[in-house]
Amino acid sequence: MCVESDGCEMEGCGAADEVRTLSRSLTPTLKPGADLRPCEPGAKFRAALLRCRSPKAAAGILSLGNVLNYMDRYTVAGVLLDIQQHFKVSDSGAGLLQTVFICSFMLAAPIFGYLGDRFNRKIILSCGIFLWSAVTLSSSFISNEEHYWLFVLSRGLVGIGESSYSSISPTIIGDLFTNNSRTVMLSLFYLAIPLGSGLGYILGSSAKEAAGDWHWALRVSPILGMTAGALILLFVPDPKRGSADHMGPRIRTRTPWLCDMRALLKNRSYVFSSLASAAVSFATGAFGIWIPQYLVRAQVVQKTAVQCTVPPCNSQDSLIFGAITCVTGLLGVVIGAVTTRMCRQKTERADPLVCAVSMLGSAIFICLIFVVAKKSIVGAYVCIFIGETLLFLNWAITADILMYVVIPTRRATAVAFQGFTSHLLGDAGSPYLIGLISDALQQSYATSVLWQFLSLGYALMLCPFVIVLGGMFFLATALFFLDDREKAEKQLNQMTRPPSSVKVGM
């Protein structure tokens, strides 16, 4: 392919000459002459396409896909009250939607982790996005009250599609960047979690208000998702594993999956940070589903709103909560990245320590939500704002901890298994558990508006205690972080030696 450095086709090239399109220079030996032949058709397009496959562009596209993943996930939460009224289900039945989604998500994660360490990652990502987009669009046409089980099943299939993306995409970024640049790019990627979640509430509420039907809330994100899948196929490379550390081409050993799992279970920093991540998932999963509902009930108790019995219901609280989630996500991820970079100058254990402090601080303000909500909705929103900011501080840092203590060839497996653990112990059960506790507490006073509000608040009070437990796990991670990072570096050095010097049974 003969293309000038600006992407324009040349008149021809010699058979013995080679011109690299992305080098911004031409081969010195290339001279005009009679032996030149025309370039192949499409060379200009291919060169332009290759030039767009820069690491930063890839990270941006992957981050966009992550925004859409979480936006689709929480669109349902934005219209949950309408879904409850349409299908006539209880709090526990509504919480089952998120529980089924997360269960399928976490069961599929180890499978995609195995595939991501061995096969073309961007193909797997794109297939996952196309799957959840198609299923979400199809589920928007389920309207019969007796088919609620089918709607729940569709959320399970969406979870499988989104699992492929969450398990694999961070490892591509990890292989495109290193050190502080990797922290920045992972921060951008994980900013998509709160940003996408907030946009999901906003999208769901706005689409429902515009169309007058909650089903339309599920018909926007699929179109955007399919667009993102096409962008990934075109512009995102699949770099060699470990290439950011300049070791990708030299890695000569690959361990079996069972060996990878044994090594991960012996990695104390990985285990404790995964348990801490589960605590975060427990809280965010419960809050994402129930906080808007809780605030609606608080306003009914304060007599500033009327209880909704027939959809469409007022979506103001979902919109406000979504906007708060977007802003706190941005602040949390940026503050987390900046704080960690500053603290690394003081201590090498900065990553887990920043996470621990932010978790413990978050628990305080989340407790205050349930103290002030009965009297002041504004006060509750202030506590939500501060508590979420501190909670979102650790998203990107947790991923960076994993990149430090796990070697490149098993990172996809590590991300997938961490996702499996965090969902199994976290948001797989928390929405349903909170709804179940709330239903149990309401049995004595089922018709009392005040008791409906208090019962949900009492159930949600479980979350701050789980967050404190997560902070303890991050402190435990700090104890072993330096040793595990050093072990990972030594093992990677062994893997990149010539075959004659690699020890057997590593």
Coordinates of C-alpha atoms in Angstrom, one line a residue:
M1 CA 0.0 0.0 0.0
C2 CA 1.5 3.3 -1.1
V3 CA 0.2 6.3 0.7
E4 CA 1.7 9.7 1.5
S5 CA 2.1 10.7 5.1
D6 CA -0.9 13.0 5.0
G7 CA -3.1 10.1 3.9
C8 CA -3.2 10.9 0.1
E9 CA -2.5 8.3 -2.5
M10 CA 0.7 8.4 -4.5
E11 CA 0.8 7.7 -8.2
G12 CA 2.5 4.4 -7.7
C13 CA 5.2 2.4 -6.0
G14 CA 8.0 0.1 -6.9
A15 CA 7.7 -3.6 -6.2
A16 CA 10.8 -3.7 -4.0
D17 CA 9.8 -0.6 -2.0
E18 CA 7.7 -0.3 1.1
V19 CA 5.9 2.8 2.5
R20 CA 4.5 2.8 6.0
T21 CA 1.4 4.9 6.2
L22 CA 1.6 5.8 9.9
S23 CA 5.3 6.8 10.0
R24 CA 4.7 10.3 8.6
S25 CA 7.6 9.7 6.2
L26 CA 8.4 7.9 3.0
T27 CA 11.0 5.3 2.2
P28 CA 14.1 7.2 1.1
T29 CA 14.8 4.8 -1.8
L30 CA 11.4 5.5 -3.4
K31 CA 12.0 7.5 -6.6
P32 CA 9.8 8.3 -9.5
G33 CA 10.5 6.0 -12.4
A34 CA 9.1 3.7 -15.1
D35 CA 8.7 0.8 -12.7
L36 CA 6.1 2.5 -10.6
R37 CA 2.6 1.0 -10.6
P38 CA -0.7 2.5 -9.4
C39 CA -1.7 2.0 -5.7
E40 CA -4.4 -0.5 -4.9
P41 CA -8.0 0.9 -4.7
G42 CA -9.0 1.8 -1.2
A43 CA -5.5 2.5 0.0
K44 CA -6.4 6.0 1.0
F45 CA -9.4 4.8 3.1
R46 CA -7.3 2.1 4.8
A47 CA -4.6 4.6 5.7
A48 CA -7.1 7.0 7.2
L49 CA -8.7 4.2 9.1
L50 CA -5.4 3.1 10.5
R51 CA -4.5 6.6 11.6
C52 CA -7.7 6.8 13.6
R53 CA -6.7 3.7 15.6
S54 CA -4.6 5.6 18.1
P55 CA -4.5 4.5 21.7
K56 CA -6.4 7.6 22.9
A57 CA -9.1 7.2 20.3
A58 CA -9.5 3.6 21.3
A59 CA -9.8 4.5 25.0
G60 CA -12.4 7.1 24.1
I61 CA -14.5 4.7 22.1
L62 CA -14.3 2.0 24.8
S63 CA -15.3 4.6 27.4
L64 CA -18.3 5.6 25.2
G65 CA -19.3 2.0 25.0
N66 CA -19.1 1.7 28.8
V67 CA -21.3 4.8 29.2
L68 CA -23.9 3.1 27.0
N69 CA -23.6 -0.2 28.9
Y70 CA -24.5 1.5 32.2
M71 CA -27.0 3.8 30.6
D72 CA -28.9 0.8 29.4
R73 CA -28.6 -0.9 32.7
Y74 CA -30.2 2.0 34.7
T75 CA -32.8 3.1 32.2
V76 CA -35.0 0.5 33.8
A77 CA -34.4 2.0 37.2
G78 CA -35.5 5.4 35.8
V79 CA -38.9 4.0 35.1
L80 CA -39.1 1.4 37.8
L81 CA -42.2 2.8 39.4
D82 CA -44.1 2.7 36.1
I83 CA -42.9 -0.9 35.6
Q84 CA -44.2 -1.8 39.1
Q85 CA -47.6 -0.3 38.4
H86 CA -47.8 -1.7 34.8
F87 CA -47.0 -5.3 35.8
K88 CA -48.5 -5.0 39.4
V89 CA -45.4 -6.3 41.2
S90 CA -44.2 -5.7 44.8
D91 CA -40.9 -4.2 45.9
S92 CA -39.2 -7.6 45.9
G93 CA -40.6 -8.4 42.5
A94 CA -39.2 -5.1 41.1
G95 CA -35.8 -5.8 42.8
L96 CA -35.8 -9.1 41.0
L97 CA -35.2 -7.3 37.7
Q98 CA -31.7 -6.1 38.8
T99 CA -31.0 -9.4 40.6
V100 CA -31.6 -11.5 37.5
F101 CA -29.6 -9.1 35.4
I102 CA -26.6 -9.2 37.7
C103 CA -26.8 -13.0 38.2
S104 CA -26.5 -13.6 34.5
F105 CA -23.8 -10.9 34.2
M106 CA -21.6 -12.5 36.9
L107 CA -22.1 -16.1 35.6
A108 CA -21.0 -15.1 32.1
A109 CA -18.0 -13.0 33.3
P110 CA -15.6 -15.9 34.0
I111 CA -16.4 -17.4 30.5
F112 CA -15.6 -14.0 28.8
G113 CA -12.5 -13.6 31.0
Y114 CA -11.2 -17.0 29.7
L115 CA -12.0 -16.0 26.1
G116 CA -10.6 -12.5 26.5
D117 CA -7.2 -13.9 27.5
R118 CA -7.0 -16.1 24.4
F119 CA -9.0 -14.7 21.5
N120 CA -9.6 -11.5 19.6
R121 CA -11.0 -9.1 22.3
K122 CA -12.7 -6.5 20.1
I123 CA -14.7 -9.1 18.3
I124 CA -16.1 -10.4 21.6
L125 CA -16.8 -6.8 22.8
S126 CA -18.8 -6.0 19.6
C127 CA -20.8 -9.2 19.7
G128 CA -21.7 -8.4 23.4
I129 CA -22.9 -4.9 22.5
F130 CA -25.0 -6.1 19.6
L131 CA -26.6 -8.8 21.8
W132 CA -27.7 -6.5 24.6
S133 CA -28.9 -3.8 22.1
A134 CA -31.1 -6.3 20.2
V135 CA -32.5 -7.8 23.4
T136 CA -33.3 -4.4 25.0
L137 CA -35.1 -3.3 21.9
S138 CA -37.1 -6.5 21.8
S139 CA -38.1 -6.2 25.5
S140 CA -39.6 -2.8 24.9
F141 CA -42.5 -4.5 23.1
I142 CA -43.5 -6.6 26.1
S143 CA -46.7 -5.1 27.3
N144 CA -48.9 -8.0 28.6
E145 CA -49.1 -8.0 32.4
E146 CA -48.9 -11.8 32.5
H147 CA -45.6 -11.7 30.6
Y148 CA -43.5 -10.1 33.4
W149 CA -41.5 -13.3 33.6
L150 CA -40.4 -12.7 29.9
F151 CA -39.4 -9.1 30.8
V152 CA -37.3 -10.5 33.6
L153 CA -35.7 -13.1 31.3
S154 CA -34.8 -10.4 28.8
R155 CA -32.9 -8.5 31.5
G156 CA -30.9 -11.7 32.1
L157 CA -29.9 -11.9 28.4
V158 CA -28.9 -8.2 28.5
G159 CA -26.7 -9.1 31.5
I160 CA -24.8 -11.7 29.4
G161 CA -24.1 -9.1 26.6
E162 CA -22.9 -6.4 29.0
S163 CA -20.7 -8.9 30.9
S164 CA -18.5 -9.4 27.8
Y165 CA -17.8 -5.7 27.7
S166 CA -17.1 -5.1 31.4
S167 CA -14.8 -8.1 31.6
I168 CA -12.6 -7.4 28.6
S169 CA -12.5 -3.7 27.7
P170 CA -10.3 -2.6 30.7
T171 CA -7.6 -5.1 29.7
I172 CA -7.3 -3.5 26.3
I173 CA -6.8 -0.1 27.9
G174 CA -4.3 -1.8 30.2
D175 CA -2.3 -3.0 27.2
L176 CA -2.4 0.4 25.5
F177 CA -1.1 2.5 28.4
T178 CA 1.1 2.2 31.4
N179 CA 1.8 4.0 34.7
N180 CA 0.1 7.4 35.3
S181 CA -1.3 7.5 31.7
R182 CA -3.0 4.2 32.4
T183 CA -4.4 5.6 35.6
V184 CA -5.8 8.6 33.7
M185 CA -7.3 6.4 30.9
L186 CA -8.8 3.9 33.3
S187 CA -10.3 6.9 35.2
L188 CA -11.9 8.1 32.0
F189 CA -13.2 4.5 31.4
Y190 CA -14.6 4.1 34.9
L191 CA -16.1 7.6 34.8
A192 CA -18.6 5.9 32.5
I193 CA -20.1 3.9 35.4
P194 CA -21.6 6.8 37.3
L195 CA -22.0 9.0 34.1
G196 CA -23.8 6.2 32.3
S197 CA -25.9 5.3 35.3
G198 CA -27.0 8.9 35.7
L199 CA -27.8 9.2 32.0
G200 CA -29.8 6.0 32.3
Y201 CA -32.1 7.7 34.8
I202 CA -32.3 10.8 32.7
L203 CA -32.9 8.9 29.5
G204 CA -35.6 6.7 31.0
S205 CA -37.5 9.5 32.6
S206 CA -37.2 11.9 29.6
A207 CA -38.2 9.3 27.0
K208 CA -41.2 8.3 29.1
E209 CA -42.3 11.8 29.6
A210 CA -41.9 12.7 25.9
A211 CA -43.8 9.6 24.6
G212 CA -46.2 9.2 27.5
D213 CA -45.2 5.5 27.6
W214 CA -42.4 3.9 29.6
H215 CA -41.7 1.3 26.9
W216 CA -40.0 4.1 24.8
A217 CA -37.4 4.4 27.5
L218 CA -36.0 1.1 26.2
R219 CA -35.8 2.1 22.5
V220 CA -33.1 4.7 22.5
S221 CA -30.0 3.1 24.0
P222 CA -30.1 0.0 21.6
I223 CA -29.5 2.3 18.6
L224 CA -26.6 4.0 20.3
G225 CA -25.2 0.7 21.4
M226 CA -25.1 -0.7 17.9
T227 CA -23.3 2.4 16.7
A228 CA -20.7 1.9 19.5
G229 CA -20.3 -1.7 18.4
A230 CA -19.5 -0.7 14.9
L231 CA -17.0 1.9 16.1
I232 CA -15.2 -0.7 18.1
L233 CA -14.9 -3.0 15.1
L234 CA -13.5 -0.2 12.9
F235 CA -11.3 1.8 15.2
V236 CA -10.3 -0.2 18.3
P237 CA -7.1 -2.4 18.0
D238 CA -6.5 -5.6 19.8
P239 CA -3.0 -5.0 21.2
K240 CA -0.6 -7.8 22.2
R241 CA -1.0 -8.6 25.8
G242 CA 1.6 -6.8 27.9
S243 CA 2.6 -4.5 24.9
A244 CA 2.3 -1.3 27.0
D245 CA 5.0 -2.7 29.2
H246 CA 7.1 -3.3 26.1
M247 CA 7.0 -7.0 26.8
G248 CA 4.1 -8.2 24.6
P249 CA 6.1 -9.6 21.8
R250 CA 8.5 -11.3 24.2
I251 CA 6.0 -13.2 26.4
R252 CA 6.7 -16.8 25.6
T253 CA 4.7 -18.7 28.3
R254 CA 1.0 -19.0 28.8
T255 CA -0.4 -20.7 31.9
P256 CA -3.6 -22.9 31.9
W257 CA -6.8 -21.4 33.3
L258 CA -6.8 -23.4 36.5
C259 CA -3.2 -22.3 37.1
D260 CA -4.4 -18.7 36.6
M261 CA -7.2 -19.1 39.1
R262 CA -4.9 -20.6 41.7
A263 CA -2.5 -17.7 41.3
L264 CA -5.3 -15.2 41.7
L265 CA -6.7 -16.8 44.8
K266 CA -3.2 -16.7 46.4
N267 CA -2.8 -13.0 45.5
R268 CA -3.9 -11.3 48.7
S269 CA -4.2 -7.8 47.3
Y270 CA -6.4 -9.1 44.5
V271 CA -8.6 -11.0 46.9
F272 CA -9.1 -8.2 49.4
S273 CA -9.6 -5.5 46.7
S274 CA -12.2 -7.8 45.1
L275 CA -14.1 -8.1 48.4
A276 CA -14.0 -4.4 48.8
S277 CA -15.3 -4.0 45.2
A278 CA -18.2 -6.3 46.2
A279 CA -19.1 -3.9 49.1
V280 CA -19.2 -1.0 46.6
S281 CA -21.4 -3.0 44.2
F282 CA -23.7 -4.0 47.1
A283 CA -24.3 -0.3 47.9
T284 CA -24.5 1.1 44.4
G285 CA -26.8 -1.7 43.3
A286 CA -29.2 -1.1 46.1
F287 CA -29.1 2.7 45.8
G288 CA -29.5 2.7 42.0
I289 CA -32.8 0.9 42.3
W290 CA -34.3 2.2 45.5
I291 CA -33.1 5.7 46.3
P292 CA -35.4 7.4 43.8
Q293 CA -38.3 5.4 45.2
Y294 CA -37.3 6.2 48.8
L295 CA -37.2 10.0 48.0
V296 CA -40.7 9.7 46.4
R297 CA -42.0 8.1 49.5
A298 CA -40.3 10.8 51.6
Q299 CA -42.2 13.5 49.7
V300 CA -45.5 11.7 50.1
V301 CA -44.9 11.6 53.9
Q302 CA -44.1 15.3 53.8
K303 CA -47.3 15.9 51.8
T304 CA -45.4 17.6 49.0
A305 CA -46.3 14.8 46.5
V306 CA -49.2 12.4 45.9
Q307 CA -48.7 8.6 45.9
C308 CA -48.7 7.2 42.3
T309 CA -51.1 4.3 41.7
V310 CA -51.4 4.5 37.9
P311 CA -48.6 5.1 35.3
P312 CA -47.1 7.3 34.1
C313 CA -45.7 8.5 37.4
N314 CA -43.8 11.6 38.3
S315 CA -40.1 11.1 37.3
Q316 CA -38.6 14.3 38.8
D317 CA -36.7 12.4 41.5
S318 CA -35.2 10.0 38.9
L319 CA -34.1 13.0 36.9
I320 CA -32.5 14.7 39.9
F321 CA -30.9 11.5 41.1
G322 CA -29.5 10.8 37.6
A323 CA -28.1 14.3 37.3
I324 CA -26.4 14.0 40.8
T325 CA -25.0 10.6 39.8
C326 CA -23.4 12.1 36.6
V327 CA -21.8 15.0 38.5
T328 CA -20.6 13.0 41.5
G329 CA -19.2 10.4 39.1
L330 CA -17.2 13.0 37.3
L331 CA -16.0 14.6 40.6
G332 CA -15.3 11.2 42.3
V333 CA -13.2 9.8 39.5
V334 CA -11.2 13.0 38.9
I335 CA -10.6 13.6 42.6
G336 CA -9.6 9.9 43.0
A337 CA -7.1 10.1 40.1
V338 CA -5.6 13.4 41.3
T339 CA -5.5 12.4 45.0
T340 CA -3.8 9.1 44.2
R341 CA -1.1 10.7 42.0
M342 CA -0.4 13.1 44.8
C343 CA -0.3 10.5 47.5
R344 CA 2.0 8.2 45.5
Q345 CA 4.7 10.8 46.1
K346 CA 4.3 10.2 49.9
T347 CA 3.6 6.5 50.0
E348 CA 3.7 3.6 47.6
R349 CA 0.5 2.2 49.2
A350 CA -1.5 5.2 48.1
D351 CA -3.9 3.4 45.9
P352 CA -5.6 1.1 48.5
L353 CA -5.3 3.8 51.3
V354 CA -7.2 6.4 49.2
C355 CA -9.9 3.9 48.5
A356 CA -10.2 2.9 52.2
V357 CA -10.5 6.5 53.4
S358 CA -13.1 7.4 50.8
M359 CA -15.2 4.4 51.6
L360 CA -15.3 5.1 55.4
G361 CA -16.1 8.8 54.7
S362 CA -18.9 7.8 52.3
A363 CA -20.6 5.6 55.0
I364 CA -21.0 8.6 57.3
F365 CA -22.9 10.7 54.7
I366 CA -25.0 7.8 53.5
C367 CA -26.2 7.2 57.1
L368 CA -27.2 10.8 57.2
I369 CA -29.5 10.4 54.2
F370 CA -31.9 8.4 56.3
V371 CA -31.7 10.8 59.2
V372 CA -32.7 13.9 57.3
A373 CA -34.9 12.6 54.4
K374 CA -38.1 12.7 56.6
K375 CA -37.7 16.4 57.2
S376 CA -35.7 17.8 54.2
I377 CA -35.4 16.4 50.7
V378 CA -32.8 19.0 49.9
G379 CA -30.7 17.8 52.9
A380 CA -31.1 14.3 51.7
Y381 CA -29.8 15.3 48.2
V382 CA -26.8 17.0 49.8
C383 CA -25.9 13.9 51.7
I384 CA -26.4 11.8 48.5
F385 CA -24.1 14.1 46.6
I386 CA -21.2 13.9 49.1
G387 CA -21.7 10.2 49.8
E388 CA -21.7 9.2 46.2
T389 CA -18.7 11.4 45.4
L390 CA -16.7 9.6 48.0
L391 CA -18.0 6.2 46.9
F392 CA -17.2 6.8 43.3
L393 CA -13.6 7.8 44.2
N394 CA -12.3 4.3 44.1
W395 CA -13.7 2.9 40.8
A396 CA -10.6 3.6 38.6
I397 CA -8.2 3.1 41.5
T398 CA -9.4 -0.5 42.1
A399 CA -8.8 -1.3 38.4
D400 CA -5.4 0.2 38.6
I401 CA -4.6 -1.9 41.7
L402 CA -5.5 -5.0 39.7
M403 CA -3.2 -3.9 36.8
Y404 CA -0.3 -3.6 39.2
V405 CA -0.6 -7.0 41.0
V406 CA -1.7 -9.2 38.1
I407 CA 0.4 -10.1 35.1
P408 CA -0.9 -9.1 31.6
T409 CA -1.7 -12.7 30.4
R410 CA -4.3 -13.3 33.1
R411 CA -5.7 -9.8 33.5
A412 CA -8.9 -10.5 31.6
T413 CA -9.5 -13.5 33.8
A414 CA -8.7 -11.4 36.8
V415 CA -11.1 -8.6 35.8
A416 CA -13.9 -11.2 35.0
F417 CA -13.5 -13.1 38.3
Q418 CA -13.4 -9.8 40.2
G419 CA -16.6 -8.8 38.5
F420 CA -18.1 -12.2 39.3
T421 CA -17.1 -11.9 43.0
S422 CA -18.3 -8.3 43.3
H423 CA -21.6 -9.1 41.7
L424 CA -22.1 -12.4 43.6
L425 CA -21.5 -10.8 47.0
G426 CA -22.8 -7.3 45.9
D427 CA -25.5 -6.1 43.6
A428 CA -26.7 -9.6 42.5
G429 CA -28.7 -9.8 45.7
S430 CA -28.8 -6.3 47.2
P431 CA -31.8 -4.9 45.2
Y432 CA -33.9 -8.0 45.9
L433 CA -32.7 -8.2 49.5
I434 CA -33.6 -4.6 50.2
G435 CA -37.0 -5.1 48.6
L436 CA -37.5 -8.3 50.6
I437 CA -36.7 -6.6 53.9
S438 CA -38.9 -3.7 53.0
D439 CA -41.8 -6.0 52.1
A440 CA -41.4 -7.9 55.4
L441 CA -41.4 -4.8 57.5
Q442 CA -44.5 -3.5 55.7
Q443 CA -46.6 -6.6 56.4
S444 CA -48.0 -5.2 59.7
Y445 CA -48.9 -1.8 58.3
A446 CA -49.2 -2.3 54.5
T447 CA -51.5 0.6 54.0
S448 CA -49.5 3.1 56.0
V449 CA -47.7 5.6 53.8
L450 CA -45.4 6.5 56.7
W451 CA -44.5 2.9 57.3
Q452 CA -43.8 2.2 53.6
F453 CA -41.3 5.1 53.7
L454 CA -39.7 4.0 57.0
S455 CA -39.5 0.3 56.1
L456 CA -37.6 1.0 52.9
G457 CA -35.3 3.4 54.8
Y458 CA -34.6 0.7 57.5
A459 CA -33.8 -1.8 54.7
L460 CA -31.4 0.6 53.0
M461 CA -29.6 1.2 56.3
L462 CA -27.8 -2.1 55.7
C463 CA -25.7 -0.4 53.0
P464 CA -23.5 1.9 55.2
F465 CA -22.5 -1.1 57.3
V466 CA -21.4 -3.0 54.2
I467 CA -19.5 0.1 52.9
V468 CA -17.5 0.2 56.2
L469 CA -16.7 -3.5 55.7
G470 CA -15.4 -2.6 52.3
G471 CA -13.2 0.1 53.7
M472 CA -11.7 -2.5 56.0
F473 CA -10.9 -4.7 53.0
F474 CA -9.1 -1.9 51.3
L475 CA -7.0 -1.4 54.4
A476 CA -6.1 -5.1 54.3
T477 CA -5.2 -4.6 50.6
A478 CA -2.7 -1.9 51.6
L479 CA -0.9 -4.3 53.9
F480 CA 0.0 -6.7 51.0
F481 CA 0.0 -4.4 48.0
L482 CA 3.8 -3.8 47.7
D483 CA 4.6 -7.5 48.1
D484 CA 2.1 -8.6 45.5
R485 CA 3.2 -5.9 43.0
E486 CA 6.8 -7.0 43.3
K487 CA 5.8 -10.7 42.8
A488 CA 3.9 -9.7 39.6
E489 CA 6.9 -7.8 38.3
K490 CA 9.2 -10.7 38.9
Q491 CA 6.9 -13.2 37.3
L492 CA 6.5 -11.0 34.2
N493 CA 10.3 -10.8 33.9
Q494 CA 10.6 -14.6 34.1
M495 CA 7.9 -14.9 31.4
T496 CA 9.8 -12.6 29.0
R497 CA 13.1 -14.4 29.2
P498 CA 14.3 -16.6 26.3
P499 CA 12.9 -20.1 26.4
S500 CA 16.1 -21.6 27.7
S501 CA 16.0 -19.5 30.8
V502 CA 12.3 -19.9 31.7
K503 CA 11.7 -22.1 34.7
V504 CA 9.2 -24.9 34.3
G505 CA 6.2 -25.0 36.6
M506 CA 6.0 -21.3 37.1

